[in-house]
PDB file of C-alpha atoms in Angstrom:
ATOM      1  CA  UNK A   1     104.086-195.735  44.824  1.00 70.00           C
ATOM      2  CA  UNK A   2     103.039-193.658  47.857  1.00 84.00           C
ATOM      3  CA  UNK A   3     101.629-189.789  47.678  1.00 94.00           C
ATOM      4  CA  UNK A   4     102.934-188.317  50.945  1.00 96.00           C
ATOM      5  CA  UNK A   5     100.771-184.747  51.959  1.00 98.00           C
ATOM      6  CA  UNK A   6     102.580-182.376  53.486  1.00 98.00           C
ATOM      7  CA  UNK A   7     101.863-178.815  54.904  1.00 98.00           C
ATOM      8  CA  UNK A   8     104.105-175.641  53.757  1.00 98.00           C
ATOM      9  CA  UNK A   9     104.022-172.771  56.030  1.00 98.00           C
ATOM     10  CA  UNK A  10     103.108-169.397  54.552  1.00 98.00           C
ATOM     11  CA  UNK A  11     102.440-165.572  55.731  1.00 97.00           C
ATOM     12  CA  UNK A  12     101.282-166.113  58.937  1.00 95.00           C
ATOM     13  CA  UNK A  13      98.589-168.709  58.991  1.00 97.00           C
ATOM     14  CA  UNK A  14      98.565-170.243  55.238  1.00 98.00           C
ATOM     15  CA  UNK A  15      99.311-173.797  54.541  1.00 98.00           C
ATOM     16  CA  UNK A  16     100.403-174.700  51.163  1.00 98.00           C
ATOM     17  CA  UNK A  17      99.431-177.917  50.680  1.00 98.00           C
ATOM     18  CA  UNK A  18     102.192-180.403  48.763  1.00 98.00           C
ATOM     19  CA  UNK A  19     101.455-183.419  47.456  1.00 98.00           C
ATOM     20  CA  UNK A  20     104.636-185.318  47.179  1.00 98.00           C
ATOM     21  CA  UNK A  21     105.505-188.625  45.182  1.00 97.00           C
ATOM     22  CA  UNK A  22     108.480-190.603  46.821  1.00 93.00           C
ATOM     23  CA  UNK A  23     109.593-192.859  44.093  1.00 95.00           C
ATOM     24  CA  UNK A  24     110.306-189.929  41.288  1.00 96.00           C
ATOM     25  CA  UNK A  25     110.678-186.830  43.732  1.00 97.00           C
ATOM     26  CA  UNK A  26     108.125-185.130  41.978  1.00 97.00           C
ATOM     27  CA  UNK A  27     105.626-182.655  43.892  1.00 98.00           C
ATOM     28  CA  UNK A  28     102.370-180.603  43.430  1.00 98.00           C
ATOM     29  CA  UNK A  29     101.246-177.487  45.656  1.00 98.00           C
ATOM     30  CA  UNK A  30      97.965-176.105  46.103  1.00 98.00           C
ATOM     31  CA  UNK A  31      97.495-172.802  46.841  1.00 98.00           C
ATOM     32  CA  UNK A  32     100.769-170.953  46.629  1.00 98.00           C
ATOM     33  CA  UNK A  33     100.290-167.529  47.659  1.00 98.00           C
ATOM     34  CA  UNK A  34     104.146-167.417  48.264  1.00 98.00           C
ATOM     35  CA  UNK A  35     106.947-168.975  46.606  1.00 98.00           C
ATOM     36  CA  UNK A  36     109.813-168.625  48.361  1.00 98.00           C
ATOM     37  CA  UNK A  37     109.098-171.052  51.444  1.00 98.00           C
ATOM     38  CA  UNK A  38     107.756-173.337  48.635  1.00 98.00           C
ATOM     39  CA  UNK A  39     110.823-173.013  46.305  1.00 98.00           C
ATOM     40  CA  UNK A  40     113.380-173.395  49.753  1.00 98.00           C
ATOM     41  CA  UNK A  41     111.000-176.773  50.915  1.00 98.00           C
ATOM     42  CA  UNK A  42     111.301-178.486  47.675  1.00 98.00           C
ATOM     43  CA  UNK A  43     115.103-177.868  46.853  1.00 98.00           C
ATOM     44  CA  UNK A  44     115.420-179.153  50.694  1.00 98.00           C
ATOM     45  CA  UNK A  45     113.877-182.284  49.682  1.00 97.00           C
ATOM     46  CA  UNK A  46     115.183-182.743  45.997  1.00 97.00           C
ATOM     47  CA  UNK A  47     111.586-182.602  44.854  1.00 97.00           C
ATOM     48  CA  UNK A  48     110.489-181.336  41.323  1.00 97.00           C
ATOM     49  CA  UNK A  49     107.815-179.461  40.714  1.00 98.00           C
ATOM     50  CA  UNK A  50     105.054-180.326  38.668  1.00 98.00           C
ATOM     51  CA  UNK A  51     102.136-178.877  38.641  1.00 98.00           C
ATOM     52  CA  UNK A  52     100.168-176.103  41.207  1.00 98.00           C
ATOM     53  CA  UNK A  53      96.256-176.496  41.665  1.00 98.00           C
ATOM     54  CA  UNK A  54      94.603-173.383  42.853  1.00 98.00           C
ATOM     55  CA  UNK A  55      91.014-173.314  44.141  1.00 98.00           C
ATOM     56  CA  UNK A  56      90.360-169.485  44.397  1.00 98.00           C
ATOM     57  CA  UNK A  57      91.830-165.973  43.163  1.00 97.00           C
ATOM     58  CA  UNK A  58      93.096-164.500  46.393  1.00 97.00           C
ATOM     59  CA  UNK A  59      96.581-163.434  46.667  1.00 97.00           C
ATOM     60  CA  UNK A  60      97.636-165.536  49.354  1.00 97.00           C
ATOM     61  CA  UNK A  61      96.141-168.089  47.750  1.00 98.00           C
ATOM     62  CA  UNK A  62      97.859-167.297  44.123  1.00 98.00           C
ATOM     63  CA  UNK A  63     100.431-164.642  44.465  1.00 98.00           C
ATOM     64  CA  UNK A  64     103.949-167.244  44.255  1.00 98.00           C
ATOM     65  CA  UNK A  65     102.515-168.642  41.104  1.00 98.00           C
ATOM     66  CA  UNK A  66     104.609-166.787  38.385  1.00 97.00           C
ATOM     67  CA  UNK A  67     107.194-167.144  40.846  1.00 98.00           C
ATOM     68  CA  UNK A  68     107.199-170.713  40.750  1.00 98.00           C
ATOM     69  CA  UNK A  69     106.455-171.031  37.092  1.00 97.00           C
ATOM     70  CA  UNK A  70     109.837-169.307  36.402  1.00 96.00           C
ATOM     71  CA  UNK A  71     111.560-171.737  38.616  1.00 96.00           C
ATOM     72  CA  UNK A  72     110.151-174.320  37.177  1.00 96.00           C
ATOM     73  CA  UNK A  73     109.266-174.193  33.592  1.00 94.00           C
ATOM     74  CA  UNK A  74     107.664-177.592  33.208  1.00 93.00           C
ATOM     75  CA  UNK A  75     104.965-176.910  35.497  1.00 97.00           C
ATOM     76  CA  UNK A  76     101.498-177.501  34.628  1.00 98.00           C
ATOM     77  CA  UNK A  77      99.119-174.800  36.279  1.00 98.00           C
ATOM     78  CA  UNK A  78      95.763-175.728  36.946  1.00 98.00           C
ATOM     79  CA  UNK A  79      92.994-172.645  37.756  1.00 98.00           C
ATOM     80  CA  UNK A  80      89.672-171.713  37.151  1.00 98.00           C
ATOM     81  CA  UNK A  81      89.040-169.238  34.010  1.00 97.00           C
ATOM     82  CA  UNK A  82      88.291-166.490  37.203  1.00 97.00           C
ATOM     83  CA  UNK A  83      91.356-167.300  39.517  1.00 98.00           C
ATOM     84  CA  UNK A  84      93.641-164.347  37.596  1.00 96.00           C
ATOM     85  CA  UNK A  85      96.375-166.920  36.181  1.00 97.00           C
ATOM     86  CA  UNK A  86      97.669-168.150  33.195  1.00 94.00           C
ATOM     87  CA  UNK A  87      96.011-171.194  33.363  1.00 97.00           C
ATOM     88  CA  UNK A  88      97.298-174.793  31.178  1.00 97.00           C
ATOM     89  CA  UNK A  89      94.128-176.455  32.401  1.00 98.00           C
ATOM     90  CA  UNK A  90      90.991-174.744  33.429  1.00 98.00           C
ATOM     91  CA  UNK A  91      89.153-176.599  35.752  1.00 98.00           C
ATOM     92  CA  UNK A  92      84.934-176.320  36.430  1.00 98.00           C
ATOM     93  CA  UNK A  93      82.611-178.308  38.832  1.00 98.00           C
ATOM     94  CA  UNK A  94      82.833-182.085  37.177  1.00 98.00           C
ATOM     95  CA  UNK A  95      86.655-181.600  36.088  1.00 98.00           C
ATOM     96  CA  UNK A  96      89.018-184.659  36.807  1.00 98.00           C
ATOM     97  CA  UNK A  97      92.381-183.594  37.801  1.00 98.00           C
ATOM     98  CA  UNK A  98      95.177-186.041  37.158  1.00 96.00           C
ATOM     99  CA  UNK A  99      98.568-186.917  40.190  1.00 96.00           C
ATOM    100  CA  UNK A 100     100.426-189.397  38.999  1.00 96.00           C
ATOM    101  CA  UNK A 101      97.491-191.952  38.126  1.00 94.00           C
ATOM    102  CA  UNK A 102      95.555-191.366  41.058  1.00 95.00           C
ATOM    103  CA  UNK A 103      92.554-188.649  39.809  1.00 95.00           C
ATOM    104  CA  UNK A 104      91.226-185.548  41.947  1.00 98.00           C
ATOM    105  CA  UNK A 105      87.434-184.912  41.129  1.00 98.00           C
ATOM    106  CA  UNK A 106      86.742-181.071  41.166  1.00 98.00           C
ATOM    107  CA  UNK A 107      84.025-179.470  42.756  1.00 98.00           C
ATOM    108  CA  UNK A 108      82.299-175.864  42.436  1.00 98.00           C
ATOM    109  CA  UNK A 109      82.193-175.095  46.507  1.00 98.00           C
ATOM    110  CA  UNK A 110      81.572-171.093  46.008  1.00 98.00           C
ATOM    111  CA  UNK A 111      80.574-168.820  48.727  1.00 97.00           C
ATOM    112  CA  UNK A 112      83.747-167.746  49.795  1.00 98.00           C
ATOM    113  CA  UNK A 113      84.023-166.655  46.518  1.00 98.00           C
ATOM    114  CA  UNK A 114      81.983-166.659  43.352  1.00 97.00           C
ATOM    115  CA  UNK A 115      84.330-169.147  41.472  1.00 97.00           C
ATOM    116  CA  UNK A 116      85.791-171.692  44.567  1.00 98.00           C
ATOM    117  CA  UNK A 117      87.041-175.142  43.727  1.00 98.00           C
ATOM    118  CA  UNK A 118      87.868-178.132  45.490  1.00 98.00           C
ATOM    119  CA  UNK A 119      90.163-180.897  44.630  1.00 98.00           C
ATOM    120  CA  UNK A 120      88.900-184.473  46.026  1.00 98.00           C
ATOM    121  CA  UNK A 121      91.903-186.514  45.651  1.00 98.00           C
ATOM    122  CA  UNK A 122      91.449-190.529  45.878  1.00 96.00           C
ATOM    123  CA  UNK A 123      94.112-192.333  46.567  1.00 93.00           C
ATOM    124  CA  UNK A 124      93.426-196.096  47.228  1.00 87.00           C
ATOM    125  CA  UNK A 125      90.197-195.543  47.561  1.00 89.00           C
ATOM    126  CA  UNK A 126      90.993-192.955  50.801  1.00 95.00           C
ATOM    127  CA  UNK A 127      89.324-189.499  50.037  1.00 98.00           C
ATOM    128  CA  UNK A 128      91.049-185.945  50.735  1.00 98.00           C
ATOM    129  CA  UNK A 129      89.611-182.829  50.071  1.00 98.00           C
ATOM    130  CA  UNK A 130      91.792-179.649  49.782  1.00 98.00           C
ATOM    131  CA  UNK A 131      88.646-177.503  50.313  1.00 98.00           C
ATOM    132  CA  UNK A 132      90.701-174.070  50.266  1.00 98.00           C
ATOM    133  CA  UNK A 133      88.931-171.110  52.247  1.00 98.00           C
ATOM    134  CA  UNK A 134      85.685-172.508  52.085  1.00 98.00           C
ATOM    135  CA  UNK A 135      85.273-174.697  55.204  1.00 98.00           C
ATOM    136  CA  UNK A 136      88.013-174.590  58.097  1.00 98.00           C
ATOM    137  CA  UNK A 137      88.243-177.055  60.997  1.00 98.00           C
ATOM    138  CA  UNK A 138      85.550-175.590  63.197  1.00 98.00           C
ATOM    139  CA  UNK A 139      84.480-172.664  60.967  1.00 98.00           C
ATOM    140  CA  UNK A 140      83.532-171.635  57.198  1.00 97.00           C
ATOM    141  CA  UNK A 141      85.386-168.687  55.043  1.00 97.00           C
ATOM    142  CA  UNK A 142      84.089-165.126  55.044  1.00 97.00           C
ATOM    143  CA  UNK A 143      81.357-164.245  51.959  1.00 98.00           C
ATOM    144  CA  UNK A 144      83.324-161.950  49.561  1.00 97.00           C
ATOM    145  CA  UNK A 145      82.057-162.369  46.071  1.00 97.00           C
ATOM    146  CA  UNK A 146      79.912-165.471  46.626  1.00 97.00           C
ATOM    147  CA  UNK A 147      76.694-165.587  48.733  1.00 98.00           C
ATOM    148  CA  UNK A 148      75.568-166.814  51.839  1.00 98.00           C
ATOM    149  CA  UNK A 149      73.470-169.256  49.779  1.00 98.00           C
ATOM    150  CA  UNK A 150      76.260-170.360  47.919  1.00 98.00           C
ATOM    151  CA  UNK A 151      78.430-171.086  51.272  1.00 98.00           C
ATOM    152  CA  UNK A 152      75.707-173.273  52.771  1.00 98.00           C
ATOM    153  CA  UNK A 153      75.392-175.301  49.582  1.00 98.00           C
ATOM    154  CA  UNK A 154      78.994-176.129  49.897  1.00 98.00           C
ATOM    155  CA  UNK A 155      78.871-177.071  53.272  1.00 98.00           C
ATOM    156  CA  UNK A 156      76.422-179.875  52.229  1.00 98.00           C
ATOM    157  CA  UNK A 157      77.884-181.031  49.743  1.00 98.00           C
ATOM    158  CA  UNK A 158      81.004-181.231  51.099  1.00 98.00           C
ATOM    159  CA  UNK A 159      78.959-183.136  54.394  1.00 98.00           C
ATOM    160  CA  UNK A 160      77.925-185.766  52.173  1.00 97.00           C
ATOM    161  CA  UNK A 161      81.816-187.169  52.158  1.00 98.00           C
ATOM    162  CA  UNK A 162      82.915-190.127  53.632  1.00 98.00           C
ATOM    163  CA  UNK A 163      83.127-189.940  57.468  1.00 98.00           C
ATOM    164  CA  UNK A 164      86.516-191.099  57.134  1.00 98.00           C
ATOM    165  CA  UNK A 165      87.361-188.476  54.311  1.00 98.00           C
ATOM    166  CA  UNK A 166      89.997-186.332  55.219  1.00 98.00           C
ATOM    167  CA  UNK A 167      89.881-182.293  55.027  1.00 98.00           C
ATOM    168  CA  UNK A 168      92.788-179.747  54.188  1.00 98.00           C
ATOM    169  CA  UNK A 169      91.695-176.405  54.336  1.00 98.00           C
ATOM    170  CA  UNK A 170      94.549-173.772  53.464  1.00 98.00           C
ATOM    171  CA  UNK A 171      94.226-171.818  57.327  1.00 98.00           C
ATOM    172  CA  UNK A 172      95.079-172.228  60.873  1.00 98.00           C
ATOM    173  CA  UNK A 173      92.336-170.677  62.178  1.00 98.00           C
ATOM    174  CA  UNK A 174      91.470-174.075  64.210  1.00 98.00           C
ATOM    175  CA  UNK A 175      91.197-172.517  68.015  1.00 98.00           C
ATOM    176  CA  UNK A 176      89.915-169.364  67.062  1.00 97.00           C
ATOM    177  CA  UNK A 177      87.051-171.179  65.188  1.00 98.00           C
ATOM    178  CA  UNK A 178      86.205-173.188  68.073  1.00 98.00           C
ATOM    179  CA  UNK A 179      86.093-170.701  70.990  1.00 98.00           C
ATOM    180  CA  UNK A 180      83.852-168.975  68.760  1.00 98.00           C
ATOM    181  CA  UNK A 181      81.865-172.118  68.234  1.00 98.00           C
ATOM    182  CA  UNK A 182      82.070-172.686  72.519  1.00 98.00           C
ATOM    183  CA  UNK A 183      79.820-168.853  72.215  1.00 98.00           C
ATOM    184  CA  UNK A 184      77.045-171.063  70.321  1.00 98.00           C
ATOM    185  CA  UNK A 185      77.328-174.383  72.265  1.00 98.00           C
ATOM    186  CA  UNK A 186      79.491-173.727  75.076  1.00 98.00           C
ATOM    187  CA  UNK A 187      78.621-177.331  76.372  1.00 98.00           C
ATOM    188  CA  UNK A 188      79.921-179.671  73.570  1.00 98.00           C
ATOM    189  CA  UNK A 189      82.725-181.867  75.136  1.00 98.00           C
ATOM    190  CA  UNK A 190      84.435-182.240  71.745  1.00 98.00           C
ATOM    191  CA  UNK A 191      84.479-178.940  71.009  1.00 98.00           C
ATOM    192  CA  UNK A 192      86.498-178.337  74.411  1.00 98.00           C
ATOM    193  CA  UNK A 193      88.662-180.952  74.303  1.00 98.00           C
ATOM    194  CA  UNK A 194      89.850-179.850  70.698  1.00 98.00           C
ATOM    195  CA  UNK A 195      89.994-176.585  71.449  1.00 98.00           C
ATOM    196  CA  UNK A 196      92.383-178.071  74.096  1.00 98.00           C
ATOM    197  CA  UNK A 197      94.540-179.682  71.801  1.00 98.00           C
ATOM    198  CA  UNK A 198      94.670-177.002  69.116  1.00 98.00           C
ATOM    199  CA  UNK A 199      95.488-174.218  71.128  1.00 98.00           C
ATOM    200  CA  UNK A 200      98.702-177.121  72.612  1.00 98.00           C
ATOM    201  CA  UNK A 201      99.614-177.870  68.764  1.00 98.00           C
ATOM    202  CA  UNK A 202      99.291-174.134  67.535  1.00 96.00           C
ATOM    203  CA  UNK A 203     101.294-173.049  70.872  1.00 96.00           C
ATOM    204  CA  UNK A 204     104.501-176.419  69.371  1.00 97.00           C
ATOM    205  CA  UNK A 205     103.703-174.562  65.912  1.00 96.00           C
ATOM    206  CA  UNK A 206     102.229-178.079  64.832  1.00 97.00           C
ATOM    207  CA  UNK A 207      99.257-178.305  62.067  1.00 98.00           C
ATOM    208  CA  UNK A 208      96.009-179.043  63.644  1.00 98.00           C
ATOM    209  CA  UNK A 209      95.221-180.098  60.285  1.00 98.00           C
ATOM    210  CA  UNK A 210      93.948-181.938  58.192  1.00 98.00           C
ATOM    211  CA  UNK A 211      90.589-183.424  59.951  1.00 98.00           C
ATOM    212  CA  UNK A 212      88.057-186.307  59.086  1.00 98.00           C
ATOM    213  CA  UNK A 213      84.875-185.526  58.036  1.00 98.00           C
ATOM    214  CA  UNK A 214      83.558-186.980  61.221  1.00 98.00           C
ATOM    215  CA  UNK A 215      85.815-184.947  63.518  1.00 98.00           C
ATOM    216  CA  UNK A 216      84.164-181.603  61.673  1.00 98.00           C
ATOM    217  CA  UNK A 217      80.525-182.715  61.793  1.00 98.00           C
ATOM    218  CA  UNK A 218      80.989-182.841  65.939  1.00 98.00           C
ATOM    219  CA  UNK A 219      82.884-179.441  66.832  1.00 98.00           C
ATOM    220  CA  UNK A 220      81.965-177.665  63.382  1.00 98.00           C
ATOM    221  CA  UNK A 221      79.023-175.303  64.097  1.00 98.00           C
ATOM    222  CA  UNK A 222      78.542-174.337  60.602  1.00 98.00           C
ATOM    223  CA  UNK A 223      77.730-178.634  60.344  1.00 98.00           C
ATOM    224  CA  UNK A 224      75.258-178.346  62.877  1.00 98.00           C
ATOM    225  CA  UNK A 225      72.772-175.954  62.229  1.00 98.00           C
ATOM    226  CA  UNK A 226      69.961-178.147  62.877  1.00 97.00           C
ATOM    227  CA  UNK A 227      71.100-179.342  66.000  1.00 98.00           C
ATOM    228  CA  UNK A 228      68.541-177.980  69.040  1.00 98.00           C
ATOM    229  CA  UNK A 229      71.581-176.554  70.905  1.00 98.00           C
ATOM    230  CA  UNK A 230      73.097-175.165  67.835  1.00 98.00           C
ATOM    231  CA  UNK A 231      70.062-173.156  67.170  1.00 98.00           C
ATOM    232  CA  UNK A 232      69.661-171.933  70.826  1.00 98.00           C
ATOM    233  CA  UNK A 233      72.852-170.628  71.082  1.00 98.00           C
ATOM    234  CA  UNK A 234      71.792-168.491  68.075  1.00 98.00           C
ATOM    235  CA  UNK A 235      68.618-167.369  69.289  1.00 98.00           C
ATOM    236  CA  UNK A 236      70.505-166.407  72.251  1.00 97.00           C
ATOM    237  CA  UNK A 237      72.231-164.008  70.560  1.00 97.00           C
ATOM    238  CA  UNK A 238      69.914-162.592  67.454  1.00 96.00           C
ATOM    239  CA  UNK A 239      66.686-162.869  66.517  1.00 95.00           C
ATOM    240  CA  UNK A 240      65.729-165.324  63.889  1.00 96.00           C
ATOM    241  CA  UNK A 241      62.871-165.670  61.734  1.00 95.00           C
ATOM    242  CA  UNK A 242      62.743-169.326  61.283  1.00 97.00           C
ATOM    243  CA  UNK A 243      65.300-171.963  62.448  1.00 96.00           C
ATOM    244  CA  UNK A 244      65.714-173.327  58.758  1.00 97.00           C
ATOM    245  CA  UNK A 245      69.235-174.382  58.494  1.00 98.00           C
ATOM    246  CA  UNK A 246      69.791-172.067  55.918  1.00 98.00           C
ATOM    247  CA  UNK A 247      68.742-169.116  58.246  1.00 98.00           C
ATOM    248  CA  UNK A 248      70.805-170.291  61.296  1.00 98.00           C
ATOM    249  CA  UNK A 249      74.266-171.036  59.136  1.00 98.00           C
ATOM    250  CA  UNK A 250      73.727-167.215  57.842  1.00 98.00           C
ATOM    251  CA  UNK A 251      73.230-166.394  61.920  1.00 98.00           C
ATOM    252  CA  UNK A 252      76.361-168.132  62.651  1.00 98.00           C
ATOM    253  CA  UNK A 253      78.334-166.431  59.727  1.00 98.00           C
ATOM    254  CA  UNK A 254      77.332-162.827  60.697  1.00 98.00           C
ATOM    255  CA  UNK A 255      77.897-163.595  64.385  1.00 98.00           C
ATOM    256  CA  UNK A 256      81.185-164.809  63.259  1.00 97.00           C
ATOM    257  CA  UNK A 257      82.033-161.366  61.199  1.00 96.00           C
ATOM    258  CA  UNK A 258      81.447-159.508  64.781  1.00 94.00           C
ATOM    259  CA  UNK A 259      83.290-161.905  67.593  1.00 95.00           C
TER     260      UNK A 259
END
């Protein structure tokens, strides 16, 4: 048995992850903030669905889940006790989530928002983290309810994964992320060349998604906040009172709110 991972296409930017098991045509979404492009992909396919994994309480993040459980009465919905669903399984930091033998660890990766969760699926011993709205290939989500503190902690935490680990955040917000991070460091090669290549793929209407864990810490400002030419790119553009790491990802995230 194989678990395929596959991105649905929502509103204008979302990706609904699906994880997808070959041998019984059985599937799993995360994050359906629609149903319809869900409910047309799976009857395509001849898939059944099984159970949906949320990680926050936004709308596009949540809003095709009644939906979905009316079209398909078996499924097994998996939330936090804040994410605003009728939850069969509520999930906290240190849950185990179960796909068809293979487990998904869950972590609390708040910030975003006060109650965030990520799902770190193994499968063969190959890690892949559907990390929601909290960190996006080159960038991190917007503070709503969480804190700044809270965001930063994440990031770590979700840093200390495999280099080879794979993330899936649920945005296309690849190139715009990284001509923002070319403002910081306008001299990292990576982030050029990727910019390169997601502003091609995004142009086809191809994923630039999902990324290694290696890829992010190169073109990922919000990685690199003790790096000496991720701080003077700050500095160039506010004033900071330290160049803790803590201090220059908060930088980063206002000068984010205002490019």
């Amino acid at each position: 048995m194989s678990i395929q991972i596959h991105p649905i296409k929502a509103f204008n930017d979302n990706y609904i992850w699906t994880l997808i098991n070959d041998s019984n045509k059985q599937a799993i979404v995360i994050d359906p903030g629609q149903a319809t492009p869900v409910i047309e992909y799976l009857e395509a396919q001849d898939l059944d669905l099984i159970a949906i994994w949320t990680t926050h309480h936004h709308y596009d993040h949540t809003g095709g889940v009644a939906e979905l459980q009316e079209h398909f009465p078996m499924t097994h919905l998996v939330a936090h006790s804040e994410h605003t669903v009728d939850e069969d399984q509520t999930i906290k930091d240190g849950s185990t989530v179960s796909a068809w033998g293979y487990s998904a660890q869950v972590w609390d990766v708040s910030g975003h928002t006060a109650s965030h969760m990520a799902y770190i699926l193994d499968v063969d011993g190959h890690k892949h983290c559907f990390c929601g709205d909290t960190l996006f290939s080159g960038g991190c989500g917007r503070v709503f309810t969480g804190t700044i503190e809270q965001l930063y902690a994440s990031f770590k935490r979700l840093n200390d994964l495999p280099a080879d680990a794979l993330y899936y955040p649920a945005h296309e917000y690849t190139a715009s992320n990284l001509r923002f991070g070319l403002s910081i460091e306008p001299n990292n090669e990576a982030m050029q060349h990727t910019l390169l290549q997601a502003e091609e793929k995004t142009s086809q209407g191809i994923p630039t998604l999902p990324v290694t864990v290696e890829h992010e810490r190169a073109v990922n400002v919000f990685l690199r906040t003790d790096e000496p030419t991720v701080i003077a790119g700050v500095e160039a553009k506010m004033k900071l009172d330290d160049d803790k790491p803590l201090t220059v990802f908060a930088a980063l995230r206002e000068l984010k709110n205002n490019f």
